[in-house]
Amino acid sequence: MLFDHCAQCQRCCNVEAGYPPLEITLTAKEQKKLGSVCIETRCTHLGPAGCSMGEDKPFGCTLYPLSYNPNNKSFYFDTDCPLMDDYFLGLSDAKSDASAHLHKVHKSIVQLEKTDPAFLQLNHEVDVAYFDLKRIPAVHFKPKQNKKNSNI
């Protein structure tokens, strides 16, 4: 699995010496629940098998290694993540881990564009400040067909 490497690498959950702490951008809902999540050197939620927060981890962490720019509605990839080439290759296969990840976060982003657009803007600004981002190849999301009209 593509993301199995993450538990070993853990680059995204550490801040190198000399860099300022990374305040994880939280949605309004996450702020109420978590208050804040700040990585000064190593994320306190990082365990030997990866993130100990599981499905409750902040959306910004779930989105990583991607960044979403709400201004041009494009996805970018942190070039420091060693999975970049494999991720890009995986996007050509609709059943790959990369495609599944992208579709999962896209679904959440569609909702956040309606409910918390300020989060999306701030998250991308933080990502631009911290990461070296590369635009991912164009991905087209197919609108879901209404089952009643699918035979037309």
PDB file of C-alpha atoms in Angstrom:
ATOM      1  CA  MET A   1       0.000   0.000   0.000  1.00  0.00           C
ATOM      2  CA  LEU A   2       1.244   3.436  -0.938  1.00  0.00           C
ATOM      3  CA  PHE A   3       0.884   5.072   2.470  1.00  0.00           C
ATOM      4  CA  ASP A   4       2.455   2.209   4.453  1.00  0.00           C
ATOM      5  CA  HIS A   5       5.757   4.036   3.991  1.00  0.00           C
ATOM      6  CA  CYS A   6       4.476   7.003   6.031  1.00  0.00           C
ATOM      7  CA  ALA A   7       4.842   5.262   9.412  1.00  0.00           C
ATOM      8  CA  GLN A   8       8.538   4.731   8.657  1.00  0.00           C
ATOM      9  CA  CYS A   9       9.305   8.099   7.056  1.00  0.00           C
ATOM     10  CA  GLN A  10       7.410  10.466   9.389  1.00  0.00           C
ATOM     11  CA  ARG A  11       8.914  13.586   7.741  1.00  0.00           C
ATOM     12  CA  CYS A  12       5.555  15.310   7.661  1.00  0.00           C
ATOM     13  CA  CYS A  13       5.180  15.065  11.440  1.00  0.00           C
ATOM     14  CA  ASN A  14       8.554  16.590  12.305  1.00  0.00           C
ATOM     15  CA  VAL A  15       9.827  20.144  12.053  1.00  0.00           C
ATOM     16  CA  GLU A  16      13.506  20.444  11.276  1.00  0.00           C
ATOM     17  CA  ALA A  17      15.757  22.444  13.594  1.00  0.00           C
ATOM     18  CA  GLY A  18      15.825  26.109  12.658  1.00  0.00           C
ATOM     19  CA  TYR A  19      12.267  26.172  11.316  1.00  0.00           C
ATOM     20  CA  PRO A  20       9.411  27.779  13.246  1.00  0.00           C
ATOM     21  CA  PRO A  21       6.763  25.531  14.819  1.00  0.00           C
ATOM     22  CA  LEU A  22       4.036  24.351  12.465  1.00  0.00           C
ATOM     23  CA  GLU A  23       0.543  25.203  13.660  1.00  0.00           C
ATOM     24  CA  ILE A  24      -1.717  22.638  12.001  1.00  0.00           C
ATOM     25  CA  THR A  25      -4.639  24.384  10.360  1.00  0.00           C
ATOM     26  CA  LEU A  26      -7.919  23.146  11.821  1.00  0.00           C
ATOM     27  CA  THR A  27     -11.451  23.375  10.522  1.00  0.00           C
ATOM     28  CA  ALA A  28     -13.916  25.239  12.731  1.00  0.00           C
ATOM     29  CA  LYS A  29     -15.278  21.888  13.932  1.00  0.00           C
ATOM     30  CA  GLU A  30     -11.770  20.583  14.714  1.00  0.00           C
ATOM     31  CA  GLN A  31     -10.889  23.764  16.626  1.00  0.00           C
ATOM     32  CA  LYS A  32     -13.843  23.181  18.949  1.00  0.00           C
ATOM     33  CA  LYS A  33     -12.753  19.579  19.539  1.00  0.00           C
ATOM     34  CA  LEU A  34      -8.947  19.863  19.589  1.00  0.00           C
ATOM     35  CA  GLY A  35      -8.218  23.500  20.416  1.00  0.00           C
ATOM     36  CA  SER A  36      -4.928  23.487  18.548  1.00  0.00           C
ATOM     37  CA  VAL A  37      -2.280  21.138  17.224  1.00  0.00           C
ATOM     38  CA  CYS A  38       1.213  22.539  16.997  1.00  0.00           C
ATOM     39  CA  ILE A  39       4.360  20.720  15.961  1.00  0.00           C
ATOM     40  CA  GLU A  40       7.398  22.334  17.529  1.00  0.00           C
ATOM     41  CA  THR A  41       9.847  19.554  16.700  1.00  0.00           C
ATOM     42  CA  ARG A  42       7.868  16.284  16.588  1.00  0.00           C
ATOM     43  CA  CYS A  43       4.094  15.875  16.624  1.00  0.00           C
ATOM     44  CA  THR A  44       2.936  14.629  20.018  1.00  0.00           C
ATOM     45  CA  HIS A  45       0.401  12.402  18.232  1.00  0.00           C
ATOM     46  CA  LEU A  46       3.100  10.543  16.299  1.00  0.00           C
ATOM     47  CA  GLY A  47       3.630   6.964  17.395  1.00  0.00           C
ATOM     48  CA  PRO A  48       5.796   4.139  16.059  1.00  0.00           C
ATOM     49  CA  ALA A  49       3.047   3.099  13.606  1.00  0.00           C
ATOM     50  CA  GLY A  50       2.248   6.665  12.514  1.00  0.00           C
ATOM     51  CA  CYS A  51      -0.493   9.001  13.691  1.00  0.00           C
ATOM     52  CA  SER A  52      -2.145   7.876  16.907  1.00  0.00           C
ATOM     53  CA  MET A  53      -5.237   9.999  16.175  1.00  0.00           C
ATOM     54  CA  GLY A  54      -6.506   7.598  13.509  1.00  0.00           C
ATOM     55  CA  GLU A  55      -9.650   8.840  11.782  1.00  0.00           C
ATOM     56  CA  ASP A  56      -9.833  11.784  14.226  1.00  0.00           C
ATOM     57  CA  LYS A  57      -6.702  13.455  12.898  1.00  0.00           C
ATOM     58  CA  PRO A  58      -7.128  16.956  11.480  1.00  0.00           C
ATOM     59  CA  PHE A  59      -8.209  17.212   7.866  1.00  0.00           C
ATOM     60  CA  GLY A  60      -5.012  19.129   7.033  1.00  0.00           C
ATOM     61  CA  CYS A  61      -3.074  16.022   8.083  1.00  0.00           C
ATOM     62  CA  THR A  62      -5.399  13.735   6.121  1.00  0.00           C
ATOM     63  CA  LEU A  63      -4.944  15.953   3.069  1.00  0.00           C
ATOM     64  CA  TYR A  64      -1.147  15.777   3.276  1.00  0.00           C
ATOM     65  CA  PRO A  65       0.979  15.315   1.152  1.00  0.00           C
ATOM     66  CA  LEU A  66      -1.494  17.317  -0.894  1.00  0.00           C
ATOM     67  CA  SER A  67      -2.391  20.945  -0.616  1.00  0.00           C
ATOM     68  CA  TYR A  68      -5.550  22.402  -2.114  1.00  0.00           C
ATOM     69  CA  ASN A  69      -5.592  25.909  -3.538  1.00  0.00           C
ATOM     70  CA  PRO A  70      -9.192  27.159  -3.299  1.00  0.00           C
ATOM     71  CA  ASN A  71      -8.413  30.115  -5.586  1.00  0.00           C
ATOM     72  CA  ASN A  72      -7.691  28.015  -8.671  1.00  0.00           C
ATOM     73  CA  LYS A  73      -9.266  24.772  -7.364  1.00  0.00           C
ATOM     74  CA  SER A  74      -6.046  22.826  -7.936  1.00  0.00           C
ATOM     75  CA  PHE A  75      -4.158  20.254  -5.927  1.00  0.00           C
ATOM     76  CA  TYR A  76      -0.451  20.460  -5.188  1.00  0.00           C
ATOM     77  CA  PHE A  77       1.995  17.931  -3.746  1.00  0.00           C
ATOM     78  CA  ASP A  78       4.758  18.510  -1.179  1.00  0.00           C
ATOM     79  CA  THR A  79       7.919  17.673  -3.127  1.00  0.00           C
ATOM     80  CA  ASP A  80       9.694  16.704   0.122  1.00  0.00           C
ATOM     81  CA  CYS A  81       7.415  13.658   0.441  1.00  0.00           C
ATOM     82  CA  PRO A  82       9.213  10.624  -0.991  1.00  0.00           C
ATOM     83  CA  LEU A  83       5.910   9.221  -2.307  1.00  0.00           C
ATOM     84  CA  MET A  84       5.479  11.909  -4.976  1.00  0.00           C
ATOM     85  CA  ASP A  85       6.465   9.866  -8.045  1.00  0.00           C
ATOM     86  CA  ASP A  86       4.466   6.829  -6.947  1.00  0.00           C
ATOM     87  CA  TYR A  87       1.470   9.031  -6.102  1.00  0.00           C
ATOM     88  CA  PHE A  88       1.533  10.713  -9.516  1.00  0.00           C
ATOM     89  CA  LEU A  89       1.831   7.334 -11.255  1.00  0.00           C
ATOM     90  CA  GLY A  90      -1.017   5.966  -9.156  1.00  0.00           C
ATOM     91  CA  LEU A  91      -3.368   8.687 -10.326  1.00  0.00           C
ATOM     92  CA  SER A  92      -3.603   6.941 -13.705  1.00  0.00           C
ATOM     93  CA  ASP A  93      -5.254   3.948 -11.985  1.00  0.00           C
ATOM     94  CA  ALA A  94      -8.705   4.685 -10.571  1.00  0.00           C
ATOM     95  CA  LYS A  95      -8.299   1.807  -8.078  1.00  0.00           C
ATOM     96  CA  SER A  96      -4.924   2.899  -6.682  1.00  0.00           C
ATOM     97  CA  ASP A  97      -4.276   4.207  -3.171  1.00  0.00           C
ATOM     98  CA  ALA A  98      -3.380   7.586  -4.661  1.00  0.00           C
ATOM     99  CA  SER A  99      -6.685   7.858  -6.530  1.00  0.00           C
ATOM    100  CA  ALA A 100      -8.615   6.717  -3.460  1.00  0.00           C
ATOM    101  CA  HIS A 101      -6.841   9.333  -1.314  1.00  0.00           C
ATOM    102  CA  LEU A 102      -7.427  12.118  -3.821  1.00  0.00           C
ATOM    103  CA  HIS A 103     -11.113  11.282  -4.209  1.00  0.00           C
ATOM    104  CA  LYS A 104     -11.584  11.043  -0.433  1.00  0.00           C
ATOM    105  CA  VAL A 105     -10.050  14.457   0.224  1.00  0.00           C
ATOM    106  CA  HIS A 106     -11.812  15.996  -2.770  1.00  0.00           C
ATOM    107  CA  LYS A 107     -15.156  14.894  -1.336  1.00  0.00           C
ATOM    108  CA  SER A 108     -14.295  16.602   1.969  1.00  0.00           C
ATOM    109  CA  ILE A 109     -13.099  19.726   0.167  1.00  0.00           C
ATOM    110  CA  VAL A 110     -16.368  20.043  -1.745  1.00  0.00           C
ATOM    111  CA  GLN A 111     -18.141  20.102   1.627  1.00  0.00           C
ATOM    112  CA  LEU A 112     -15.599  22.488   3.200  1.00  0.00           C
ATOM    113  CA  GLU A 113     -16.006  24.914   0.297  1.00  0.00           C
ATOM    114  CA  LYS A 114     -19.589  25.338   1.502  1.00  0.00           C
ATOM    115  CA  THR A 115     -19.110  25.151   5.265  1.00  0.00           C
ATOM    116  CA  ASP A 116     -15.580  26.410   6.012  1.00  0.00           C
ATOM    117  CA  PRO A 117     -13.923  28.168   3.043  1.00  0.00           C
ATOM    118  CA  ALA A 118     -11.726  30.179   5.442  1.00  0.00           C
ATOM    119  CA  PHE A 119     -10.083  26.933   6.560  1.00  0.00           C
ATOM    120  CA  LEU A 120      -9.241  25.979   2.963  1.00  0.00           C
ATOM    121  CA  GLN A 121      -7.677  29.381   2.307  1.00  0.00           C
ATOM    122  CA  LEU A 122      -5.641  29.432   5.516  1.00  0.00           C
ATOM    123  CA  ASN A 123      -4.543  25.810   5.125  1.00  0.00           C
ATOM    124  CA  HIS A 124      -3.170  26.511   1.650  1.00  0.00           C
ATOM    125  CA  GLU A 125      -1.398  29.671   2.867  1.00  0.00           C
ATOM    126  CA  VAL A 126       0.314  27.651   5.617  1.00  0.00           C
ATOM    127  CA  ASP A 127       1.226  24.930   3.124  1.00  0.00           C
ATOM    128  CA  VAL A 128       2.754  27.478   0.728  1.00  0.00           C
ATOM    129  CA  ALA A 129       4.821  28.900   3.585  1.00  0.00           C
ATOM    130  CA  TYR A 130       6.084  25.506   4.809  1.00  0.00           C
ATOM    131  CA  PHE A 131       6.289  23.229   1.790  1.00  0.00           C
ATOM    132  CA  ASP A 132       7.744  23.218  -1.705  1.00  0.00           C
ATOM    133  CA  LEU A 133       4.610  22.466  -3.700  1.00  0.00           C
ATOM    134  CA  LYS A 134       4.263  21.027  -7.189  1.00  0.00           C
ATOM    135  CA  ARG A 135       0.956  21.058  -9.009  1.00  0.00           C
ATOM    136  CA  ILE A 136      -0.341  17.544  -9.578  1.00  0.00           C
ATOM    137  CA  PRO A 137      -1.378  16.481 -13.071  1.00  0.00           C
ATOM    138  CA  ALA A 138      -4.866  17.563 -14.059  1.00  0.00           C
ATOM    139  CA  VAL A 139      -7.499  15.356 -12.490  1.00  0.00           C
ATOM    140  CA  HIS A 140     -11.099  15.465 -13.591  1.00  0.00           C
ATOM    141  CA  PHE A 141     -13.754  14.438 -11.125  1.00  0.00           C
ATOM    142  CA  LYS A 142     -16.791  12.837 -12.670  1.00  0.00           C
ATOM    143  CA  PRO A 143     -20.080  14.157 -11.350  1.00  0.00           C
ATOM    144  CA  LYS A 144     -22.185  11.452  -9.791  1.00  0.00           C
ATOM    145  CA  GLN A 145     -25.040  10.399 -11.981  1.00  0.00           C
ATOM    146  CA  ASN A 146     -28.514  10.313 -10.596  1.00  0.00           C
ATOM    147  CA  LYS A 147     -29.512   6.636 -10.538  1.00  0.00           C
ATOM    148  CA  LYS A 148     -32.978   7.494 -11.814  1.00  0.00           C
ATOM    149  CA  ASN A 149     -31.484   9.171 -14.883  1.00  0.00           C
ATOM    150  CA  SER A 150     -28.570   6.797 -15.507  1.00  0.00           C
ATOM    151  CA  ASN A 151     -30.443   4.905 -18.229  1.00  0.00           C
ATOM    152  CA  ILE A 152     -31.138   7.981 -20.329  1.00  0.00           C
TER     153      ILE A 152
END
